[in-house]
CSV table of C-alpha atoms and ligand atoms in Angstrom, one decimal:
chain,number,residue,atom,x,y,z
Y,1320,MET,CA,11.1,-6.6,-1.7
Y,1321,TYR,CA,10.6,-5.9,1.9
Y,1322,ILE,CA,12.1,-3.1,4.0
Y,1323,LEU,CA,12.2,-3.0,7.7
Y,1324,GLY,CA,11.6,0.6,9.4
Y,1325,ILE,CA,13.3,1.6,12.6
Y,1326,GLU,CA,11.9,4.8,14.8
Y,1327,SER,CA,13.3,5.9,17.9
Y,1328,SER,CA,13.5,9.7,17.7
Y,1329,CYS,CA,11.7,10.6,20.6
Y,1330,ASP,CA,9.4,8.7,23.1
Y,1331,ASP,CA,7.9,5.9,20.9
Y,1332,THR,CA,9.8,3.1,19.8
Y,1333,SER,CA,8.6,1.6,16.5
Y,1334,VAL,CA,9.6,-1.4,14.1
Y,1335,ALA,CA,7.5,-1.8,10.4
Y,1336,ILE,CA,8.0,-3.6,7.4
Y,1337,ILE,CA,6.2,-2.6,4.3
Y,1338,ASP,CA,6.4,-4.2,0.7
Y,1339,GLU,CA,7.5,-2.0,-2.5
Y,1340,ALA,CA,3.6,-1.3,-3.1
Y,1341,PHE,CA,3.8,0.6,0.1
Y,1342,GLN,CA,1.5,-2.1,2.0
Y,1343,VAL,CA,2.1,-2.0,5.6
Y,1344,LEU,CA,2.5,-5.7,6.4
Y,1345,ALA,CA,3.6,-5.2,10.0
Y,1346,LEU,CA,3.6,-2.1,12.3
Y,1347,VAL,CA,4.3,-2.3,15.7
Y,1348,ILE,CA,4.8,0.8,18.4
Y,1349,SER,CA,5.6,0.8,22.0
Y,1350,SER,CA,4.6,4.3,23.7
Y,1351,GLN,CA,6.3,5.1,26.4
Y,1352,THR,CA,4.2,8.0,27.4
Y,1353,SER,CA,2.9,6.5,30.6
Y,1354,LEU,CA,6.5,6.4,32.0
Y,1355,HIS,CA,7.2,10.0,30.7
Y,1356,LYS,CA,3.8,11.3,31.9
Y,1357,LYS,CA,4.8,11.7,36.0
Y,1358,TYR,CA,7.5,14.1,34.5
Y,1359,GLY,CA,5.0,16.2,32.4
Y,1360,GLY,CA,7.3,15.8,29.5
Y,1361,VAL,CA,9.8,13.5,27.9
Y,1362,VAL,CA,12.9,12.8,29.9
Y,1363,PRO,CA,16.0,12.0,27.3
Y,1364,GLU,CA,17.8,9.5,29.4
Y,1365,LEU,CA,14.7,7.3,30.2
Y,1366,ALA,CA,13.8,7.3,26.6
Y,1367,SER,CA,17.1,5.9,25.4
Y,1368,ARG,CA,17.0,3.0,28.2
Y,1369,LEU,CA,13.3,2.4,27.3
Y,1370,HIS,CA,14.0,2.0,23.4
Y,1371,THR,CA,17.1,-0.6,24.7
Y,1372,GLU,CA,15.0,-2.4,26.4
Y,1373,THR,CA,12.2,-2.8,24.1
Y,1374,ILE,CA,13.5,-2.7,20.3
Y,1375,HIS,CA,14.7,-6.2,19.7
Y,1376,LEU,CA,10.9,-7.3,21.0
Y,1377,LEU,CA,9.3,-5.4,18.8
Y,1378,ILE,CA,11.7,-6.6,15.7
Y,1379,GLU,CA,10.7,-10.0,16.4
Y,1380,LYS,CA,7.0,-9.0,16.7
Y,1381,ALA,CA,7.1,-7.2,13.5
Y,1382,LEU,CA,8.4,-10.3,11.6
Y,1383,GLU,CA,5.6,-12.3,13.4
Y,1384,ASP,CA,3.3,-10.4,12.3
Y,1385,ALA,CA,4.4,-10.2,8.7
Y,1386,GLY,CA,5.2,-14.0,8.7
Y,1387,LEU,CA,8.9,-13.1,7.8
Y,1388,SER,CA,12.1,-14.2,9.2
Y,1389,LEU,CA,15.0,-11.7,9.3
Y,1390,HIS,CA,16.6,-13.0,6.4
Y,1391,ASP,CA,13.6,-12.4,4.2
Y,1392,ILE,CA,14.2,-8.6,4.6
Y,1393,ASP,CA,15.8,-6.6,1.7
Y,1394,ARG,CA,16.4,-3.4,2.6
Y,1395,ILE,CA,16.7,-1.3,6.2
Y,1396,ALA,CA,15.6,2.0,7.0
Y,1397,VAL,CA,15.9,4.0,9.9
Y,1398,THR,CA,15.5,7.6,11.5
Y,1399,LYS,CA,18.7,9.5,11.6
Y,1400,GLY,CA,17.3,12.9,12.9
Y,1401,PRO,CA,15.7,15.3,13.9
Y,1402,GLY,CA,15.3,13.9,17.4
Y,1403,LEU,CA,16.9,13.3,21.1
Y,1404,GLU,CA,20.3,12.0,20.3
Y,1405,GLY,CA,20.5,9.2,22.7
Y,1406,ALA,CA,17.1,8.0,21.6
Y,1407,LEU,CA,18.3,8.0,17.7
Y,1408,LEU,CA,21.3,6.0,18.7
Y,1409,VAL,CA,19.6,3.1,19.8
Y,1410,GLY,CA,17.6,2.8,16.3
Y,1411,LEU,CA,20.6,3.8,14.4
Y,1412,THR,CA,22.9,0.8,16.3
Y,1413,VAL,CA,20.3,-1.7,16.0
Y,1414,ALA,CA,19.7,-1.1,12.1
Y,1415,LYS,CA,23.4,-0.8,11.2
Y,1416,THR,CA,24.0,-3.9,13.2
Y,1417,LEU,CA,21.2,-5.6,11.2
Y,1418,SER,CA,22.6,-4.5,7.8
Y,1419,ILE,CA,26.1,-5.4,8.7
Y,1420,LEU,CA,24.9,-9.2,9.8
Y,1421,LEU,CA,22.5,-9.6,6.7
Y,1422,ASN,CA,24.7,-7.9,4.1
Y,1423,LYS,CA,21.9,-5.7,3.2
Y,1424,PRO,CA,21.6,-1.6,2.0
Y,1425,ILE,CA,20.4,0.6,4.8
Y,1426,MET,CA,19.2,4.2,4.4
Y,1427,GLY,CA,19.0,6.9,7.3
Y,1428,VAL,CA,15.7,8.8,7.1
Y,1429,ASN,CA,14.9,12.3,8.2
Y,1430,HIS,CA,12.2,12.1,10.5
Y,1431,LEU,CA,10.3,14.9,9.2
Y,1432,GLN,CA,10.5,13.4,5.5
Y,1433,GLY,CA,8.9,10.2,7.3
Y,1434,HIS,CA,5.6,12.3,8.2
Y,1435,LEU,CA,5.6,14.3,4.6
Y,1436,TYR,CA,5.4,11.0,2.8
Y,1437,SER,CA,3.3,9.6,5.3
Y,1438,PRO,CA,-0.1,9.9,3.2
Y,1439,PHE,CA,1.3,7.4,0.7
Y,1440,LEU,CA,0.9,4.6,3.3
Y,1441,SER,CA,-3.0,4.9,2.4
Y,1442,GLN,CA,-3.6,6.9,-0.7
Y,1443,HIS,CA,-1.0,8.2,-3.2
Y,1444,PRO,CA,-1.0,12.0,-3.3
Y,1445,PRO,CA,-0.5,13.3,-6.7
Y,1446,LEU,CA,2.9,15.3,-6.8
Y,1447,PRO,CA,3.7,18.1,-6.1
Y,1448,TYR,CA,1.5,18.7,-3.0
Y,1449,ILE,CA,2.2,21.2,0.2
Y,1450,GLY,CA,2.8,19.2,3.3
Y,1451,LEU,CA,1.6,20.7,6.5
Y,1452,ILE,CA,3.6,18.6,9.6
Y,1453,VAL,CA,2.1,19.2,13.1
Y,1454,SER,CA,3.8,17.5,15.5
Y,1455,GLY,CA,5.1,18.0,19.0
Y,1456,GLY,CA,8.6,19.2,18.0
Y,1457,HIS,CA,7.4,20.9,14.8
Y,1458,THR,CA,5.3,23.1,12.7
Y,1459,THR,CA,6.2,23.2,9.4
Y,1460,LEU,CA,5.3,23.7,5.8
Y,1461,ALA,CA,6.8,22.2,2.9
Y,1462,LYS,CA,6.7,21.7,-1.0
Y,1463,VAL,CA,6.8,18.0,-1.9
Y,1464,ASP,CA,7.9,17.4,-5.3
Y,1465,THR,CA,8.7,14.7,-8.0
Y,1466,GLY,CA,12.2,13.1,-7.6
Y,1467,ALA,CA,11.8,13.2,-3.7
Y,1468,LYS,CA,12.5,17.1,-3.9
Y,1469,ILE,CA,11.3,18.9,-0.8
Y,1470,THR,CA,11.5,22.6,-0.5
Y,1471,LEU,CA,11.2,24.2,3.1
Y,1472,LEU,CA,8.2,26.9,3.1
Y,1473,SER,CA,8.0,28.1,6.6
Y,1474,GLN,CA,8.1,26.5,10.2
Y,1475,THR,CA,7.3,27.8,13.6
Y,1476,ARG,CA,9.5,30.9,15.1
Y,1477,ASP,CA,9.1,29.3,18.7
Y,1478,ASP,CA,6.9,26.6,19.8
Y,1479,ALA,CA,5.5,23.8,17.8
Y,1480,ALA,CA,1.9,23.5,17.5
Y,1481,GLY,CA,1.8,20.1,19.6
Y,1482,GLU,CA,4.3,21.6,22.1
Y,1483,ALA,CA,1.7,24.2,22.6
Y,1484,PHE,CA,-1.4,21.6,23.4
Y,1485,ASP,CA,1.1,20.2,25.9
Y,1486,LYS,CA,2.2,23.3,27.5
Y,1487,VAL,CA,-1.5,24.4,27.8
Y,1488,ALA,CA,-2.5,21.1,29.0
Y,1489,ARG,CA,0.0,21.4,32.0
Y,1490,LEU,CA,-1.3,25.0,32.7
Y,1491,LEU,CA,-4.7,23.5,33.0
Y,1492,GLY,CA,-3.4,20.8,35.2
Y,1493,LEU,CA,-4.0,18.0,32.6
Y,1494,PRO,CA,-1.9,15.5,31.9
Y,1495,TYR,CA,0.6,15.0,29.2
Y,1496,PRO,CA,0.3,14.7,26.3
Y,1497,GLY,CA,-2.1,17.5,26.1
Y,1498,GLY,CA,-3.6,17.3,22.4
Y,1499,PRO,CA,-5.8,14.1,23.0
Y,1500,VAL,CA,-7.1,15.5,26.1
Y,1501,ILE,CA,-7.7,19.4,25.2
Y,1502,GLU,CA,-9.4,17.9,22.1
Y,1503,LYS,CA,-11.8,15.7,24.2
Y,1504,LEU,CA,-12.7,18.6,26.6
Y,1505,ALA,CA,-12.9,21.1,24.0
Y,1506,LYS,CA,-16.1,19.3,22.8
Y,1507,GLU,CA,-17.9,20.6,26.0
Y,1508,GLY,CA,-16.6,24.1,25.8
Y,1509,ASN,CA,-17.0,27.4,23.6
Y,1510,PRO,CA,-14.4,28.3,21.0
Y,1511,LYS,CA,-15.5,31.9,21.2
Y,1512,ALA,CA,-15.2,32.2,24.9
Y,1513,PHE,CA,-12.1,33.9,25.1
Y,1514,ARG,CA,-10.3,35.5,22.1
Y,1515,PHE,CA,-6.8,34.2,21.9
Y,1516,PRO,CA,-3.8,35.9,19.3
Y,1517,ARG,CA,-3.6,34.4,16.0
Y,1518,ALA,CA,0.1,35.4,15.7
Y,1519,LEU,CA,1.7,36.4,12.4
Y,1520,ARG,CA,-1.8,36.5,10.9
Y,1521,ASN,CA,-1.2,38.1,7.2
Y,1522,GLN,CA,2.6,38.1,8.0
Y,1523,GLY,CA,3.6,35.5,5.5
Y,1524,LEU,CA,3.7,31.5,6.1
Y,1525,ASP,CA,5.7,31.0,9.7
Y,1526,PHE,CA,3.9,30.0,12.6
Y,1527,SER,CA,4.2,31.4,16.2
Y,1528,PHE,CA,2.5,30.0,19.2
Y,1529,SER,CA,4.3,31.1,21.9
Y,1530,GLY,CA,2.1,34.4,22.6
Y,1531,LEU,CA,-1.0,32.0,22.5
Y,1532,LYS,CA,0.4,29.9,25.4
Y,1533,THR,CA,1.0,33.3,27.4
Y,1534,ALA,CA,-2.4,34.6,26.7
Y,1535,VAL,CA,-4.0,31.3,27.9
Y,1536,SER,CA,-1.5,31.4,31.0
Y,1537,GLN,CA,-2.5,35.0,31.9
Y,1538,THR,CA,-6.4,34.0,31.4
Y,1539,VAL,CA,-5.9,30.9,33.9
Y,1540,GLN,CA,-4.2,33.4,36.4
Y,1541,GLN,CA,-7.6,35.2,36.4
Y,1542,PHE,CA,-9.7,32.2,38.1
Y,1543,THR,CA,-9.4,30.1,41.2
Y,1544,LYS,CA,-8.8,26.4,40.7
Y,1545,GLU,CA,-12.8,25.7,41.4
Y,1546,THR,CA,-13.9,28.7,38.9
Y,1547,LEU,CA,-11.6,28.0,35.9
Y,1548,PRO,CA,-13.6,27.3,32.8
Y,1549,ILE,CA,-11.1,24.4,31.3
Y,1550,ALA,CA,-13.6,23.3,28.9
Y,1551,ASP,CA,-13.8,26.9,27.2
Y,1552,ILE,CA,-10.2,27.6,27.5
Y,1553,CYS,CA,-9.7,24.3,25.7
Y,1554,ALA,CA,-11.9,25.1,22.6
Y,1555,SER,CA,-10.6,28.7,22.5
Y,1556,PHE,CA,-7.4,27.5,22.5
Y,1557,GLN,CA,-7.7,24.9,19.9
Y,1558,GLU,CA,-9.5,27.3,17.8
Y,1559,ALA,CA,-6.7,29.9,17.7
Y,1560,VAL,CA,-4.4,26.9,17.0
Y,1561,CYS,CA,-6.6,25.4,14.3
Y,1562,ASP,CA,-7.2,28.7,12.5
Y,1563,SER,CA,-3.6,29.7,12.1
Y,1564,LEU,CA,-2.7,26.4,11.0
Y,1565,CYS,CA,-5.8,26.3,8.6
Y,1566,GLU,CA,-4.7,30.1,7.0
Y,1567,LYS,CA,-1.0,29.6,6.9
Y,1568,ALA,CA,-1.6,26.4,4.8
Y,1569,GLN,CA,-4.2,27.6,2.5
Y,1570,LEU,CA,-1.7,30.2,1.9
Y,1571,ALA,CA,1.0,28.0,1.3
Y,1572,CYS,CA,-1.0,26.4,-1.6
Y,1573,GLU,CA,-2.2,29.9,-3.1
Y,1574,LEU,CA,1.3,31.1,-3.1
Y,1575,SER,CA,3.1,27.8,-4.3
Y,1576,GLU,CA,0.1,27.5,-6.9
Y,1577,VAL,CA,-0.3,23.6,-5.7
Y,1578,SER,CA,-4.1,22.4,-5.1
Y,1579,HIS,CA,-3.0,19.4,-2.9
Y,1580,LEU,CA,-2.4,19.7,0.6
Y,1581,ALA,CA,-1.6,16.8,2.9
Y,1582,VAL,CA,-1.8,16.9,6.7
Y,1583,CYS,CA,0.5,15.1,9.0
Y,1584,GLY,CA,2.4,14.4,12.5
Y,1585,GLY,CA,0.8,14.0,15.7
Y,1586,VAL,CA,-1.6,16.9,15.8
Y,1587,ALA,CA,-3.1,15.6,12.4
Y,1588,ALA,CA,-5.0,13.2,14.9
Y,1589,ASN,CA,-7.0,16.2,16.0
Y,1590,GLN,CA,-10.5,15.6,14.3
Y,1591,TYR,CA,-11.5,19.4,14.9
Y,1592,LEU,CA,-8.5,20.5,12.9
Y,1593,ILE,CA,-9.4,18.0,10.3
Y,1594,GLN,CA,-12.8,19.2,10.0
Y,1595,LYS,CA,-11.7,23.1,9.9
Y,1596,LEU,CA,-9.1,22.1,7.2
Y,1597,GLN,CA,-11.8,20.1,4.9
Y,1598,ALA,CA,-13.9,23.1,5.1
Y,1599,TYR,CA,-11.1,25.9,4.4
Y,1600,THR,CA,-9.7,23.8,1.6
Y,1601,SER,CA,-13.2,22.8,-0.1
Y,1602,SER,CA,-14.0,26.1,-0.5
Y,1603,ASN,CA,-10.9,27.3,-2.0
Y,1604,GLY,CA,-10.4,24.5,-4.5
Y,1605,ILE,CA,-7.4,22.8,-2.7
Y,1606,ILE,CA,-7.8,18.7,-2.4
Y,1607,LEU,CA,-6.9,17.7,1.1
Y,1608,TYR,CA,-5.2,14.7,2.4
Y,1609,THR,CA,-5.2,13.1,5.6
Y,1610,VAL,CA,-3.6,10.5,7.4
Y,1611,PRO,CA,-4.9,7.4,9.3
Y,1612,ILE,CA,-4.0,8.0,13.0
Y,1613,ARG,CA,-1.7,5.2,13.3
Y,1614,TYR,CA,0.6,6.7,10.6
Y,1615,CYS,CA,0.2,10.6,12.1
Y,1616,THR,CA,2.2,10.0,15.3
Y,1617,ASP,CA,5.3,8.5,15.3
Y,1618,ASN,CA,6.0,5.2,13.4
Y,1619,ALA,CA,7.9,3.2,11.7
Y,1620,ALA,CA,6.2,2.7,8.7
Y,1621,MET,CA,6.4,6.0,7.5
Y,1622,ILE,CA,10.1,5.8,7.9
Y,1623,ALA,CA,10.4,2.9,5.7
Y,1624,CYS,CA,8.0,4.5,3.2
Y,1625,ALA,CA,10.1,7.8,2.6
Y,1626,ALA,CA,13.0,5.4,2.0
Y,1627,LEU,CA,11.0,3.6,-0.6
Y,1628,ILE,CA,10.0,6.7,-2.1
Y,1629,LYS,CA,14.0,8.4,-2.0
Y,1630,TRP,CA,15.1,4.7,-3.5
Y,1631,ASN,CA,12.4,4.8,-6.4
Y,1632,SER,CA,13.2,8.3,-7.1
Y,1633,GLY,CA,16.8,7.2,-7.8
Y,1634,HIS,CA,18.6,7.2,-4.4
Y,1635,PRO,CA,21.7,5.2,-4.4
Y,1636,VAL,CA,21.2,1.6,-2.7
Y,1637,GLU,CA,24.1,1.3,-0.5
Y,1638,LYS,CA,25.4,0.4,2.7
Y,1639,GLU,CA,26.2,3.7,3.5
Y,1640,ILE,CA,26.5,4.1,7.4
Y,1641,PRO,CA,23.8,7.0,8.7
Y,1642,MET,CA,25.1,9.2,11.3
Y,1643,ALA,CA,22.6,10.6,14.1
Y,1644,THR,CA,21.7,14.1,13.2
Y,1645,PRO,CA,19.4,15.4,16.1
Y,1646,GLY,CA,19.2,18.9,14.5
Y,1647,LEU,CA,18.4,18.0,10.7
Y,1648,SER,CA,16.2,20.2,9.0
Y,1649,VAL,CA,13.3,18.8,6.8
Y,1650,CYS,CA,15.2,19.4,3.5
Y,1651,SER,CA,18.3,17.2,4.3
Z,2657,KG4,O1,4.3,13.2,15.6
Z,2657,KG4,P1,4.1,13.0,17.1
Z,2657,KG4,O2,3.6,11.8,17.7
Z,2657,KG4,O3,5.9,13.5,17.6
Z,2657,KG4,C1,6.6,14.3,17.3
Z,2657,KG4,O4,7.1,14.0,16.4
Z,2657,KG4,O5,6.5,15.3,17.9
Z,2657,KG4,O6,3.4,14.6,17.9
Z,2657,KG4,C2,3.2,14.4,19.1
Z,2657,KG4,C3,2.4,15.6,19.6
Z,2657,KG4,C4,2.2,15.8,21.1
Z,2657,KG4,O7,2.5,17.3,21.2
Z,2657,KG4,C5,0.5,15.4,21.2
Z,2657,KG4,O8,0.1,16.7,22.4
Z,2657,KG4,C6,0.0,15.7,19.9
Z,2657,KG4,O9,0.9,15.6,19.1
Z,2657,KG4,N1,-1.2,15.5,20.0
Z,2657,KG4,C7,-2.4,16.0,19.4
Z,2657,KG4,C8,-3.3,14.9,19.6
Z,2657,KG4,N2,-2.7,13.9,19.5
Z,2657,KG4,C9,-1.4,13.7,19.6
Z,2657,KG4,N3,-2.7,17.3,19.5
Z,2657,KG4,C10,-3.9,17.3,19.4
Z,2657,KG4,N4,-5.1,16.9,19.2
Z,2657,KG4,C11,-4.6,15.7,19.3
Z,2657,KG4,N5,-5.9,14.5,19.3
Z,2658,ZN,ZN1,7.1,13.1,14.6
């Protein structure tokens, strides 16, 4: 069985083909980052237009890479939300058209569930596991259970972790997206140079990163452009974000009595975070599952993967037409 996955919820257009054994036969991603860069963030109208311009080319490329034709495709999976409404509509329209033309079942997939199930693309974590989603739009802890059951445990009360990386990069005059560049500069800095806040510490599982961003902003104002200790600020900021993520993830495992943790989403590409999580989990008897970088950031393979898991768990195989749902929560 071949599943064609389509993802267009934000600024990456992606098409993938996986089989029933979760093997990724093709994964193509067209990143719009360089085009949004000059505006310091994603411009929704531009994102929709670029998705429209590239999506058909990516479908052709994915089929070529997998050595398949459109008629070999058995099922279609497409992101229905959360995301930018116009961007979602592009992928949904293409997926629905293909489903009607090929007379094949289609499933609208929750983007966050795509991230949560992405570990299945490289290994099969035992269920239940706690999923930590850290991306540009979300910082969420959820319990992933058998029967494709997902329980929301917590989320951020304000900024997402990736959003904090992007905003701090902007404060420091660094390019978008902030995560990779801050990670690189932090290697040269001292993580103890500045003591930035760890919000909501010992106060349950919710996250908060807006106070941290404000603290960085106040620190930046104490320096001139010439004297700004960029590497030390990057290292101290990254340390604060990673401390919060590690502590809350470990607490979620403890409270849920689950000893498997999977970390996913764009910020999970951060190797410093992964090392810190590894240290935390190994000293607390938790087994950590990580996701290869190409499956961490937004991609269509995770969307096809989530659909396969839901179909395998008894979700009806039908041609129900999915709607764009920009504000979807992790459980829907
Ligand atoms: O999952 P993703 O590709 O898109 C969303 O669904 O949001 O995540 C993008 C986010 C951006 O905020 C970016 O700065 C962050 O992931 N990111 C990183 C790293 N690579 C990407 N954050 C920290 N360290 C990284 N190496
Ligand atoms: Zn994402």
